[in-house]
Amino acid sequence: MSQLKLSKDSWSSQTVFIMAAIGSAVGLGNIWKFPYITGENGGGAFVLVYLACVLLIGLPVLISEIALGRSGKANPIQGMANLARENGASKLWVLLGFNGVLAGALILSFYTVIAGWAFAYFFQSLFGVFDRITATEVGAHFDHLLANPYELIFWHTFVTVVTVLIVSRGVKSGLEKAINFMMPGLLFILLVLLGYSTTTGSFGQSFDFLFSADFSKLTWESVLVAMGHAFFTLSIGLGTMMVYGSYLSQEYSIVKASLWIAFADTAVALLAGLVIFSIVFANGLEASSGPGLLFQTLPIAFSQMTAGWFFGTLFFALVVMAALSSSISLIEPIVSWFDQNWGIKRVKAACILGFIIWFVGFGTVLSFNEWQDIHFIGERTFFESLDLITTNIMLPLGGFLMTIFVAWVMRSKEREKQIELSTNKMKLFLFVLKWISPVAVMVVFASNLVAGEIAIAMLGVAFLMYAFYAWNVSRKI
Ligand code: TRP
């Protein structure tokens, strides 16, 4: 048996760790995805389910994932191998790591495409394209962007290259600096936009849409989407928080950090939702218009408000930065696996991965134009299918396995060393971890099995994991 392979990097302080974790969590998921899936799934009831998932599944998984990372001290695959060995468990646990590595690459392939839209909007805003633009023109402008695959590929390429460049520089120099001014900046501009949204006359309607629950609009599939999103937005279930945790030294409190991460992440999503739906209702737009929602609403606000050009440009710059601090965290688990297990150095690993992700991203680019009518899983386009498999199946599956490991497999002494809670709180935490979070994931999965295509997608993921394992079992881990 080879000796333990461990992460050598570490964060320079607790605050840096929290900032990097928040930088990973806060991204397109909060600003772009949360509003549009809320619009598609009917508002209030969906938001309530999402919030319940964050609290009862997301937070326990987040705590568990960071704890697994700090205890396993390596990338998700090697980390699980280390943990399995130390806790006398089966080597099959490395499957959890494979699931994450694969999901990370697949999510990144569409993440860079959407971040590309934000990049395009940043430059267009800078050059005054949105000055005095009307609501109809904003819609047409977005449709025009989507209809042009070459333009989308250009921006997608741009984002992929920037991501590869930052990741090549390593966790510390690459990550720490950008994040320090990005988060406060994003919060500031969201508050400015919140101020604007109270002047639209539709703020109350937006508030009602988000917070008054009408359960008749809820289907089991929207519950699956809400649960998947809780994972997506907190960056959990994949191994990002595991790698970040592996760089965390022993004296820092994982529980406290997790509370901060979950709080900041949820606050940004709700703020973005309030702002965007105020604009939707004030301009008679469709709440359920899909992935373009952010891009079809905010330019209207910027064209109407004082200093709109300045705030618009700043806003899209911050969205781009929020997206980059998340995209690097999607690739980090894989890069550290390449580095620690295959001896492929950071720069080379980032380049190889960047190329693969860039190529797969074409599928997402084409989903919005040439391949619009080609369906992959059920009625879903390539992008929608990829989103279903990764966000709604692979992430909850990964999170489920993490809760099982921490609750049932990890030695209690090690668990208590990582997760410092008073006796009573530990009892409550363990109860949730054993009986609530994993059961909830399975119930939501099971209730979606009736949709035949989702059942087949789940089987597909299981098969893929097995194939991955069989291919790797002969290698030393
Ligand atoms: N949480 C990020 C967002 O909301 C996306 C992300 C980054 C992510 N790293 C992740 C999602 C790891 C799942 C797992 O935009």
Short mmCIF file of C-alpha atoms and ligand atoms in Angstrom, two decimals:
data_model
loop_
_atom_site.label_atom_id
_atom_site.label_comp_id
_atom_site.label_asym_id
_atom_site.label_seq_id
_atom_site.Cartn_x
_atom_site.Cartn_y
_atom_site.Cartn_z
CA MET A 1 0.00 0.00 0.00
CA SER A 2 1.37 3.36 -0.93
CA GLN A 3 1.83 5.85 1.85
CA LEU A 4 -0.66 8.65 2.44
CA LYS A 5 -0.56 11.45 -0.08
CA LEU A 6 -1.30 14.76 1.53
CA SER A 7 -2.03 18.34 0.55
CA LYS A 8 0.93 20.59 1.17
CA ASP A 9 -0.70 23.96 0.56
CA SER A 10 -2.49 25.78 3.32
CA TRP A 11 -4.52 28.94 3.84
CA SER A 12 -2.77 31.88 5.47
CA SER A 13 -5.62 32.44 7.89
CA GLN A 14 -9.14 31.45 8.90
CA THR A 15 -10.58 34.57 7.24
CA VAL A 16 -8.91 33.68 3.97
CA PHE A 17 -10.45 30.24 4.10
CA ILE A 18 -13.92 31.66 4.74
CA MET A 19 -13.49 34.23 1.99
CA ALA A 20 -12.37 31.60 -0.49
CA ALA A 21 -15.23 29.29 0.48
CA ILE A 22 -17.73 32.15 0.15
CA GLY A 23 -16.08 33.08 -3.15
CA SER A 24 -16.75 29.55 -4.32
CA ALA A 25 -20.31 29.43 -3.03
CA VAL A 26 -21.39 32.84 -4.28
CA GLY A 27 -21.44 32.79 -8.04
CA LEU A 28 -23.71 32.40 -11.02
CA GLY A 29 -25.79 30.05 -8.89
CA ASN A 30 -26.96 32.94 -6.73
CA ILE A 31 -27.27 35.73 -9.25
CA TRP A 32 -28.17 33.94 -12.46
CA LYS A 33 -29.55 30.54 -11.55
CA PHE A 34 -31.56 31.07 -8.37
CA PRO A 35 -33.80 33.79 -9.87
CA TYR A 36 -34.50 31.93 -13.10
CA ILE A 37 -35.29 28.54 -11.57
CA THR A 38 -37.45 30.30 -8.97
CA GLY A 39 -39.33 31.95 -11.84
CA GLU A 40 -39.69 28.65 -13.67
CA ASN A 41 -40.91 26.82 -10.59
CA GLY A 42 -43.56 29.26 -9.45
CA GLY A 43 -41.89 31.33 -6.70
CA GLY A 44 -42.67 31.16 -2.95
CA ALA A 45 -43.20 27.45 -2.36
CA PHE A 46 -40.06 26.63 -4.34
CA VAL A 47 -38.06 29.19 -2.32
CA LEU A 48 -39.33 27.67 0.91
CA VAL A 49 -38.27 24.17 -0.13
CA TYR A 50 -34.88 25.53 -1.20
CA LEU A 51 -34.40 27.25 2.18
CA ALA A 52 -35.42 24.08 4.02
CA CYS A 53 -32.92 22.12 1.94
CA VAL A 54 -30.14 24.60 2.76
CA LEU A 55 -30.83 24.25 6.46
CA LEU A 56 -31.55 20.53 6.80
CA ILE A 57 -29.35 19.09 4.09
CA GLY A 58 -26.98 21.80 2.87
CA LEU A 59 -25.54 22.94 6.17
CA PRO A 60 -24.94 19.43 7.57
CA VAL A 61 -23.33 18.37 4.29
CA LEU A 62 -21.18 21.50 4.21
CA ILE A 63 -19.90 20.85 7.73
CA SER A 64 -19.31 17.17 6.90
CA GLU A 65 -17.54 17.92 3.64
CA ILE A 66 -15.07 20.39 5.14
CA ALA A 67 -14.47 17.95 8.01
CA LEU A 68 -13.81 15.10 5.56
CA GLY A 69 -11.39 17.34 3.69
CA ARG A 70 -9.44 18.34 6.77
CA SER A 71 -9.34 14.78 8.04
CA GLY A 72 -8.49 13.14 4.69
CA LYS A 73 -6.00 15.91 3.84
CA ALA A 74 -6.03 15.45 0.08
CA ASN A 75 -8.04 15.76 -3.13
CA PRO A 76 -11.50 14.10 -3.00
CA ILE A 77 -10.36 10.78 -4.46
CA GLN A 78 -7.16 10.39 -2.48
CA GLY A 79 -8.84 11.95 0.54
CA MET A 80 -11.57 9.31 0.53
CA ALA A 81 -8.96 6.59 0.10
CA ASN A 82 -7.08 7.96 3.12
CA LEU A 83 -10.28 8.21 5.14
CA ALA A 84 -11.43 4.72 4.22
CA ARG A 85 -8.09 3.29 5.30
CA GLU A 86 -7.93 5.23 8.57
CA ASN A 87 -11.48 4.32 9.49
CA GLY A 88 -11.29 0.70 8.39
CA ALA A 89 -13.84 1.11 5.60
CA SER A 90 -14.11 -0.19 2.05
CA LYS A 91 -12.00 1.26 -0.73
CA LEU A 92 -15.21 1.71 -2.69
CA TRP A 93 -15.57 5.05 -0.94
CA VAL A 94 -13.27 6.56 -3.55
CA LEU A 95 -16.36 6.47 -5.77
CA LEU A 96 -17.51 9.53 -3.90
CA GLY A 97 -14.41 11.29 -5.13
CA PHE A 98 -14.89 10.13 -8.73
CA ASN A 99 -18.44 11.35 -8.71
CA GLY A 100 -17.23 14.76 -7.66
CA VAL A 101 -14.35 15.01 -10.10
CA LEU A 102 -16.58 14.10 -13.01
CA ALA A 103 -19.39 16.41 -11.91
CA GLY A 104 -16.89 19.26 -11.49
CA ALA A 105 -15.67 18.99 -15.07
CA LEU A 106 -19.20 18.70 -16.45
CA ILE A 107 -20.56 21.64 -14.44
CA LEU A 108 -17.62 23.78 -15.43
CA SER A 109 -18.31 23.07 -19.11
CA PHE A 110 -21.59 24.98 -18.93
CA TYR A 111 -20.51 27.38 -16.20
CA THR A 112 -17.89 28.96 -18.45
CA VAL A 113 -20.47 29.44 -21.21
CA ILE A 114 -22.81 31.39 -18.92
CA ALA A 115 -19.93 33.32 -17.36
CA GLY A 116 -19.12 34.19 -20.99
CA TRP A 117 -22.49 35.92 -21.32
CA ALA A 118 -21.64 38.01 -18.27
CA PHE A 119 -18.25 38.88 -19.79
CA ALA A 120 -19.95 39.98 -23.01
CA TYR A 121 -22.36 42.15 -21.01
CA PHE A 122 -19.50 43.69 -19.07
CA PHE A 123 -17.84 44.95 -22.25
CA GLN A 124 -21.11 46.00 -23.83
CA SER A 125 -22.07 47.94 -20.73
CA LEU A 126 -18.64 49.55 -20.67
CA PHE A 127 -19.10 50.73 -24.26
CA GLY A 128 -22.53 52.14 -23.55
CA VAL A 129 -24.65 49.58 -25.39
CA PHE A 130 -27.25 49.66 -22.62
CA ASP A 131 -27.58 53.44 -22.35
CA ARG A 132 -31.24 54.41 -22.78
CA ILE A 133 -32.17 50.99 -24.07
CA THR A 134 -35.87 49.98 -23.82
CA ALA A 135 -37.21 46.76 -22.29
CA THR A 136 -38.02 45.33 -25.75
CA GLU A 137 -34.57 46.18 -27.04
CA VAL A 138 -32.94 44.45 -24.08
CA GLY A 139 -34.84 41.26 -24.93
CA ALA A 140 -33.87 41.46 -28.59
CA HIS A 141 -30.26 42.16 -27.68
CA PHE A 142 -30.07 38.98 -25.61
CA ASP A 143 -31.79 36.85 -28.26
CA HIS A 144 -29.27 38.15 -30.75
CA LEU A 145 -26.36 37.08 -28.54
CA LEU A 146 -27.77 33.58 -28.09
CA ALA A 147 -28.47 33.13 -31.77
CA ASN A 148 -24.81 33.56 -32.59
CA PRO A 149 -22.75 30.45 -31.70
CA TYR A 150 -19.45 32.01 -32.77
CA GLU A 151 -19.85 34.92 -30.39
CA LEU A 152 -20.79 32.53 -27.57
CA ILE A 153 -17.79 30.34 -28.32
CA PHE A 154 -15.54 33.39 -28.30
CA TRP A 155 -16.64 34.38 -24.78
CA HIS A 156 -16.66 30.79 -23.56
CA THR A 157 -13.07 30.42 -24.75
CA PHE A 158 -12.12 33.65 -23.04
CA VAL A 159 -13.52 32.53 -19.67
CA THR A 160 -11.92 29.08 -19.97
CA VAL A 161 -8.51 30.63 -20.62
CA VAL A 162 -8.81 33.03 -17.68
CA THR A 163 -9.87 30.16 -15.39
CA VAL A 164 -6.91 28.04 -16.50
CA LEU A 165 -4.54 30.97 -15.93
CA ILE A 166 -5.76 31.60 -12.38
CA VAL A 167 -5.75 27.92 -11.44
CA SER A 168 -2.23 27.53 -12.83
CA ARG A 169 -0.98 30.05 -10.32
CA GLY A 170 -2.11 27.94 -7.36
CA VAL A 171 -4.42 28.33 -4.44
CA LYS A 172 -2.72 31.10 -2.61
CA SER A 173 -1.46 33.59 -5.12
CA GLY A 174 -4.24 32.88 -7.56
CA LEU A 175 -7.17 32.81 -5.23
CA GLU A 176 -6.68 34.88 -2.17
CA LYS A 177 -6.18 38.30 -3.65
CA ALA A 178 -9.14 38.64 -5.99
CA ILE A 179 -11.62 37.51 -3.40
CA ASN A 180 -10.78 40.14 -0.82
CA PHE A 181 -12.39 43.03 -2.60
CA MET A 182 -14.90 41.12 -4.68
CA MET A 183 -17.33 40.07 -1.96
CA PRO A 184 -17.77 43.48 -0.32
CA GLY A 185 -18.10 45.04 -3.80
CA LEU A 186 -20.82 42.62 -4.81
CA LEU A 187 -22.76 43.23 -1.62
CA PHE A 188 -22.50 46.99 -2.09
CA ILE A 189 -23.84 46.97 -5.62
CA LEU A 190 -26.66 44.59 -4.74
CA LEU A 191 -27.73 47.06 -2.06
CA VAL A 192 -27.68 49.89 -4.60
CA LEU A 193 -29.86 47.77 -6.88
CA LEU A 194 -32.16 46.99 -3.96
CA GLY A 195 -32.59 50.73 -3.47
CA TYR A 196 -33.45 51.08 -7.15
CA SER A 197 -35.94 48.21 -7.03
CA THR A 198 -37.97 49.95 -4.31
CA THR A 199 -38.54 52.79 -6.80
CA THR A 200 -39.95 50.52 -9.53
CA GLY A 201 -43.35 50.23 -7.84
CA SER A 202 -43.19 46.44 -8.05
CA PHE A 203 -41.03 45.70 -5.04
CA GLY A 204 -44.03 44.47 -3.01
CA GLN A 205 -45.09 42.13 -5.79
CA SER A 206 -41.56 40.80 -6.05
CA PHE A 207 -41.46 40.20 -2.30
CA ASP A 208 -44.79 38.34 -2.43
CA PHE A 209 -43.65 36.26 -5.35
CA LEU A 210 -40.58 35.11 -3.43
CA PHE A 211 -42.05 34.68 0.00
CA SER A 212 -45.70 33.73 -0.17
CA ALA A 213 -45.89 30.01 -0.72
CA ASP A 214 -48.53 28.45 -2.94
CA PHE A 215 -47.90 24.73 -2.72
CA SER A 216 -50.26 23.89 -5.54
CA LYS A 217 -47.52 25.03 -7.91
CA LEU A 218 -45.00 22.56 -6.53
CA THR A 219 -44.19 19.27 -8.28
CA TRP A 220 -41.75 16.55 -7.19
CA GLU A 221 -39.49 17.66 -9.97
CA SER A 222 -39.37 21.19 -8.59
CA VAL A 223 -38.48 19.71 -5.19
CA LEU A 224 -35.60 17.89 -6.91
CA VAL A 225 -34.52 21.13 -8.55
CA ALA A 226 -34.72 23.02 -5.24
CA MET A 227 -32.65 20.35 -3.50
CA GLY A 228 -30.12 20.20 -6.31
CA HIS A 229 -29.79 23.94 -6.19
CA ALA A 230 -29.08 23.92 -2.45
CA PHE A 231 -26.05 21.76 -3.31
CA PHE A 232 -25.05 23.80 -6.32
CA THR A 233 -25.21 27.15 -4.61
CA LEU A 234 -23.28 26.03 -1.52
CA SER A 235 -20.64 24.31 -3.69
CA ILE A 236 -21.17 21.00 -1.93
CA GLY A 237 -21.41 17.34 -2.85
CA LEU A 238 -18.55 17.55 -5.29
CA GLY A 239 -15.35 17.93 -3.33
CA THR A 240 -14.65 21.65 -3.66
CA MET A 241 -15.18 22.18 0.05
CA MET A 242 -13.20 19.01 0.70
CA VAL A 243 -10.11 20.34 -1.06
CA TYR A 244 -10.55 23.74 0.55
CA GLY A 245 -10.91 21.94 3.89
CA SER A 246 -7.74 19.97 3.22
CA TYR A 247 -5.83 23.27 3.18
CA LEU A 248 -7.35 24.28 6.54
CA SER A 249 -5.33 23.89 9.70
CA GLN A 250 -6.64 22.13 12.74
CA GLU A 251 -7.35 25.05 15.07
CA TYR A 252 -10.12 26.66 13.01
CA SER A 253 -13.80 26.05 13.67
CA ILE A 254 -15.54 24.30 10.80
CA VAL A 255 -19.02 24.86 12.21
CA LYS A 256 -18.58 28.61 12.54
CA ALA A 257 -17.13 28.88 9.05
CA SER A 258 -20.00 26.84 7.61
CA LEU A 259 -22.62 29.06 9.21
CA TRP A 260 -21.00 32.11 7.65
CA ILE A 261 -20.76 30.51 4.25
CA ALA A 262 -24.41 29.39 4.24
CA PHE A 263 -25.63 32.76 5.52
CA ALA A 264 -23.71 34.87 3.01
CA ASP A 265 -24.66 32.61 0.14
CA THR A 266 -28.37 32.65 0.94
CA ALA A 267 -28.43 36.41 1.52
CA VAL A 268 -26.90 37.14 -1.89
CA ALA A 269 -29.39 34.85 -3.65
CA LEU A 270 -32.43 36.38 -1.96
CA LEU A 271 -31.20 39.92 -2.64
CA ALA A 272 -30.63 39.12 -6.30
CA GLY A 273 -34.09 37.55 -6.51
CA LEU A 274 -35.79 40.60 -4.97
CA VAL A 275 -34.07 42.95 -7.38
CA ILE A 276 -34.65 40.88 -10.50
CA PHE A 277 -38.33 40.16 -9.90
CA SER A 278 -39.04 43.84 -9.17
CA ILE A 279 -37.75 44.60 -12.66
CA VAL A 280 -39.64 41.65 -14.15
CA PHE A 281 -42.99 42.80 -12.75
CA ALA A 282 -42.43 46.51 -13.33
CA ASN A 283 -41.82 45.87 -17.02
CA GLY A 284 -44.42 43.19 -17.64
CA LEU A 285 -41.78 40.51 -18.34
CA GLU A 286 -42.21 36.75 -17.90
CA ALA A 287 -40.93 35.41 -14.56
CA SER A 288 -40.58 32.00 -16.17
CA SER A 289 -38.50 33.05 -19.15
CA GLY A 290 -35.57 30.77 -18.24
CA PRO A 291 -31.77 31.12 -18.27
CA GLY A 292 -31.87 34.57 -19.87
CA LEU A 293 -33.75 36.17 -16.97
CA LEU A 294 -30.80 38.03 -15.42
CA PHE A 295 -29.62 39.29 -18.80
CA GLN A 296 -33.07 40.42 -19.90
CA THR A 297 -33.85 42.36 -16.74
CA LEU A 298 -30.86 44.14 -15.23
CA PRO A 299 -29.87 46.21 -18.29
CA ILE A 300 -33.34 47.79 -18.05
CA ALA A 301 -32.56 48.91 -14.50
CA PHE A 302 -29.17 50.27 -15.51
CA SER A 303 -30.64 52.22 -18.43
CA GLN A 304 -33.12 53.92 -16.07
CA MET A 305 -31.12 54.67 -12.94
CA THR A 306 -28.72 57.56 -12.29
CA ALA A 307 -25.15 56.64 -13.10
CA GLY A 308 -26.54 53.46 -14.65
CA TRP A 309 -23.58 53.10 -16.96
CA PHE A 310 -21.20 53.07 -14.02
CA PHE A 311 -23.26 50.69 -11.89
CA GLY A 312 -24.00 48.43 -14.84
CA THR A 313 -20.38 48.04 -15.79
CA LEU A 314 -19.37 47.51 -12.18
CA PHE A 315 -22.15 44.98 -11.68
CA PHE A 316 -21.19 42.79 -14.63
CA ALA A 317 -17.53 43.05 -13.64
CA LEU A 318 -18.46 41.70 -10.23
CA VAL A 319 -20.62 38.93 -11.69
CA VAL A 320 -17.64 37.89 -13.78
CA MET A 321 -15.41 37.86 -10.72
CA ALA A 322 -17.96 35.95 -8.66
CA ALA A 323 -18.17 33.44 -11.50
CA LEU A 324 -14.39 33.11 -11.73
CA SER A 325 -13.90 32.54 -8.02
CA SER A 326 -16.46 29.72 -8.40
CA SER A 327 -15.14 28.26 -11.62
CA ILE A 328 -11.62 27.92 -10.22
CA SER A 329 -13.12 26.07 -7.28
CA LEU A 330 -14.84 23.63 -9.63
CA ILE A 331 -11.56 22.71 -11.27
CA GLU A 332 -9.40 22.72 -8.11
CA PRO A 333 -10.41 19.21 -6.91
CA ILE A 334 -9.40 17.75 -10.28
CA VAL A 335 -6.16 19.69 -10.53
CA SER A 336 -5.12 18.58 -7.07
CA TRP A 337 -5.98 14.98 -7.99
CA PHE A 338 -3.80 15.22 -11.13
CA ASP A 339 -1.04 16.75 -9.06
CA GLN A 340 -1.14 14.48 -6.01
CA ASN A 341 -1.95 11.17 -7.70
CA TRP A 342 -0.66 11.39 -11.24
CA GLY A 343 2.28 13.70 -10.75
CA ILE A 344 0.92 16.05 -13.41
CA LYS A 345 1.92 19.53 -12.38
CA ARG A 346 -0.60 22.28 -11.81
CA VAL A 347 -0.04 24.22 -15.03
CA LYS A 348 -0.18 21.18 -17.27
CA ALA A 349 -3.19 19.76 -15.41
CA ALA A 350 -5.07 23.04 -15.74
CA CYS A 351 -4.33 23.15 -19.47
CA ILE A 352 -5.45 19.57 -20.15
CA LEU A 353 -8.65 20.09 -18.20
CA GLY A 354 -9.28 23.47 -19.75
CA PHE A 355 -9.17 21.87 -23.17
CA ILE A 356 -11.62 19.09 -22.29
CA ILE A 357 -14.03 21.50 -20.63
CA TRP A 358 -13.79 23.91 -23.53
CA PHE A 359 -14.71 21.15 -25.95
CA VAL A 360 -17.66 19.81 -23.93
CA GLY A 361 -18.87 23.40 -23.54
CA PHE A 362 -19.72 23.49 -27.25
CA GLY A 363 -22.74 21.33 -26.43
CA THR A 364 -24.07 24.04 -24.14
CA VAL A 365 -23.32 26.80 -26.63
CA LEU A 366 -25.28 24.95 -29.31
CA SER A 367 -28.20 24.24 -26.94
CA PHE A 368 -29.23 27.87 -27.31
CA ASN A 369 -29.21 27.94 -31.12
CA GLU A 370 -28.38 25.14 -33.58
CA TRP A 371 -29.32 22.31 -31.20
CA GLN A 372 -32.28 24.11 -29.65
CA ASP A 373 -34.70 21.42 -30.79
CA ILE A 374 -32.53 18.41 -30.15
CA HIS A 375 -33.59 16.67 -26.97
CA PHE A 376 -31.36 14.49 -24.86
CA ILE A 377 -33.04 13.48 -21.59
CA GLY A 378 -36.83 13.74 -21.96
CA GLU A 379 -37.65 17.14 -23.43
CA ARG A 380 -34.35 18.64 -22.27
CA THR A 381 -31.68 20.28 -24.42
CA PHE A 382 -28.03 19.32 -24.01
CA PHE A 383 -27.52 22.07 -21.43
CA GLU A 384 -30.67 21.16 -19.49
CA SER A 385 -29.73 17.48 -19.51
CA LEU A 386 -26.24 18.21 -18.25
CA ASP A 387 -27.66 20.42 -15.52
CA LEU A 388 -30.09 17.67 -14.48
CA ILE A 389 -27.42 14.97 -14.30
CA THR A 390 -24.84 17.05 -12.46
CA THR A 391 -26.74 19.47 -10.23
CA ASN A 392 -29.79 17.41 -9.46
CA ILE A 393 -28.35 13.90 -9.39
CA MET A 394 -24.57 13.82 -8.91
CA LEU A 395 -24.30 16.56 -6.29
CA PRO A 396 -27.06 15.20 -4.00
CA LEU A 397 -25.60 11.71 -4.46
CA GLY A 398 -22.16 12.96 -3.40
CA GLY A 399 -23.65 14.81 -0.44
CA PHE A 400 -25.63 11.76 0.57
CA LEU A 401 -22.48 9.64 0.66
CA MET A 402 -20.65 12.30 2.67
CA THR A 403 -23.32 12.36 5.38
CA ILE A 404 -23.27 8.56 5.54
CA PHE A 405 -19.50 8.51 5.92
CA VAL A 406 -19.37 11.12 8.68
CA ALA A 407 -22.41 9.77 10.51
CA TRP A 408 -21.81 6.03 10.31
CA VAL A 409 -18.28 5.25 9.18
CA MET A 410 -15.95 7.85 10.65
CA ARG A 411 -14.59 7.04 14.11
CA SER A 412 -16.34 9.24 16.64
CA LYS A 413 -13.06 10.45 18.10
CA GLU A 414 -11.92 11.79 14.75
CA ARG A 415 -15.36 13.23 14.07
CA GLU A 416 -15.31 15.12 17.35
CA LYS A 417 -11.83 16.35 16.65
CA GLN A 418 -12.98 17.89 13.36
CA ILE A 419 -16.44 19.07 14.35
CA GLU A 420 -16.24 20.83 17.68
CA LEU A 421 -19.72 20.99 19.24
CA SER A 422 -21.02 20.77 22.80
CA THR A 423 -22.46 17.36 23.73
CA ASN A 424 -26.07 18.37 23.12
CA LYS A 425 -25.43 20.13 19.87
CA MET A 426 -23.38 17.17 18.69
CA LYS A 427 -26.34 14.89 19.45
CA LEU A 428 -28.65 17.10 17.41
CA PHE A 429 -26.13 17.34 14.58
CA LEU A 430 -25.67 13.59 14.48
CA PHE A 431 -29.41 13.02 14.52
CA VAL A 432 -29.87 15.29 11.50
CA LEU A 433 -26.87 13.72 9.79
CA LYS A 434 -28.08 10.17 10.35
CA TRP A 435 -31.80 10.46 9.94
CA ILE A 436 -32.78 13.68 8.21
CA SER A 437 -30.31 14.72 5.49
CA PRO A 438 -29.66 11.34 3.81
CA VAL A 439 -33.28 10.24 4.15
CA ALA A 440 -34.49 13.49 2.61
CA VAL A 441 -32.17 13.05 -0.38
CA MET A 442 -33.39 9.50 -0.92
CA VAL A 443 -37.06 10.48 -0.59
CA VAL A 444 -36.67 13.23 -3.18
CA PHE A 445 -34.77 10.87 -5.49
CA ALA A 446 -37.39 8.15 -5.08
CA SER A 447 -40.30 10.46 -5.79
CA ASN A 448 -38.70 11.40 -9.08
CA LEU A 449 -38.27 7.82 -10.24
CA VAL A 450 -41.76 7.89 -11.70
CA ALA A 451 -40.43 10.26 -14.32
CA GLY A 452 -38.87 7.46 -16.39
CA GLU A 453 -36.18 9.61 -17.96
CA ILE A 454 -34.91 10.78 -14.57
CA ALA A 455 -34.74 7.17 -13.38
CA ILE A 456 -32.69 6.25 -16.45
CA ALA A 457 -30.40 9.24 -15.92
CA MET A 458 -29.80 8.05 -12.35
CA LEU A 459 -28.98 4.57 -13.55
CA GLY A 460 -26.63 6.09 -16.09
CA VAL A 461 -24.73 7.95 -13.35
CA ALA A 462 -24.45 4.73 -11.30
CA PHE A 463 -23.08 2.87 -14.31
CA LEU A 464 -20.59 5.60 -15.07
CA MET A 465 -19.30 5.55 -11.50
CA TYR A 466 -18.82 1.82 -11.69
CA ALA A 467 -16.95 2.07 -14.98
CA PHE A 468 -14.74 4.79 -13.55
CA TYR A 469 -13.99 2.61 -10.55
CA ALA A 470 -13.23 -0.47 -12.61
CA TRP A 471 -10.83 1.53 -14.75
CA ASN A 472 -9.01 2.90 -11.75
CA VAL A 473 -9.04 -0.02 -9.38
CA SER A 474 -5.76 -1.37 -10.70
CA ARG A 475 -4.00 1.93 -10.06
CA LYS A 476 -2.57 2.76 -6.71
CA ILE A 477 -4.53 5.20 -4.71
N1 TRP B 1 -21.60 27.53 -5.94
C1 TRP B 1 -21.23 28.10 -7.20
C2 TRP B 1 -22.36 29.01 -7.64
O1 TRP B 1 -23.34 29.14 -6.97
C3 TRP B 1 -20.90 27.05 -8.23
C4 TRP B 1 -19.89 26.07 -7.73
C5 TRP B 1 -18.58 26.30 -7.48
C6 TRP B 1 -20.12 24.74 -7.38
N2 TRP B 1 -17.98 25.19 -6.97
C7 TRP B 1 -18.92 24.21 -6.89
C8 TRP B 1 -21.25 23.96 -7.41
C9 TRP B 1 -18.85 22.91 -6.42
C10 TRP B 1 -21.17 22.66 -6.95
C11 TRP B 1 -20.00 22.14 -6.43
O2 TRP B 1 -22.29 29.61 -8.68
#
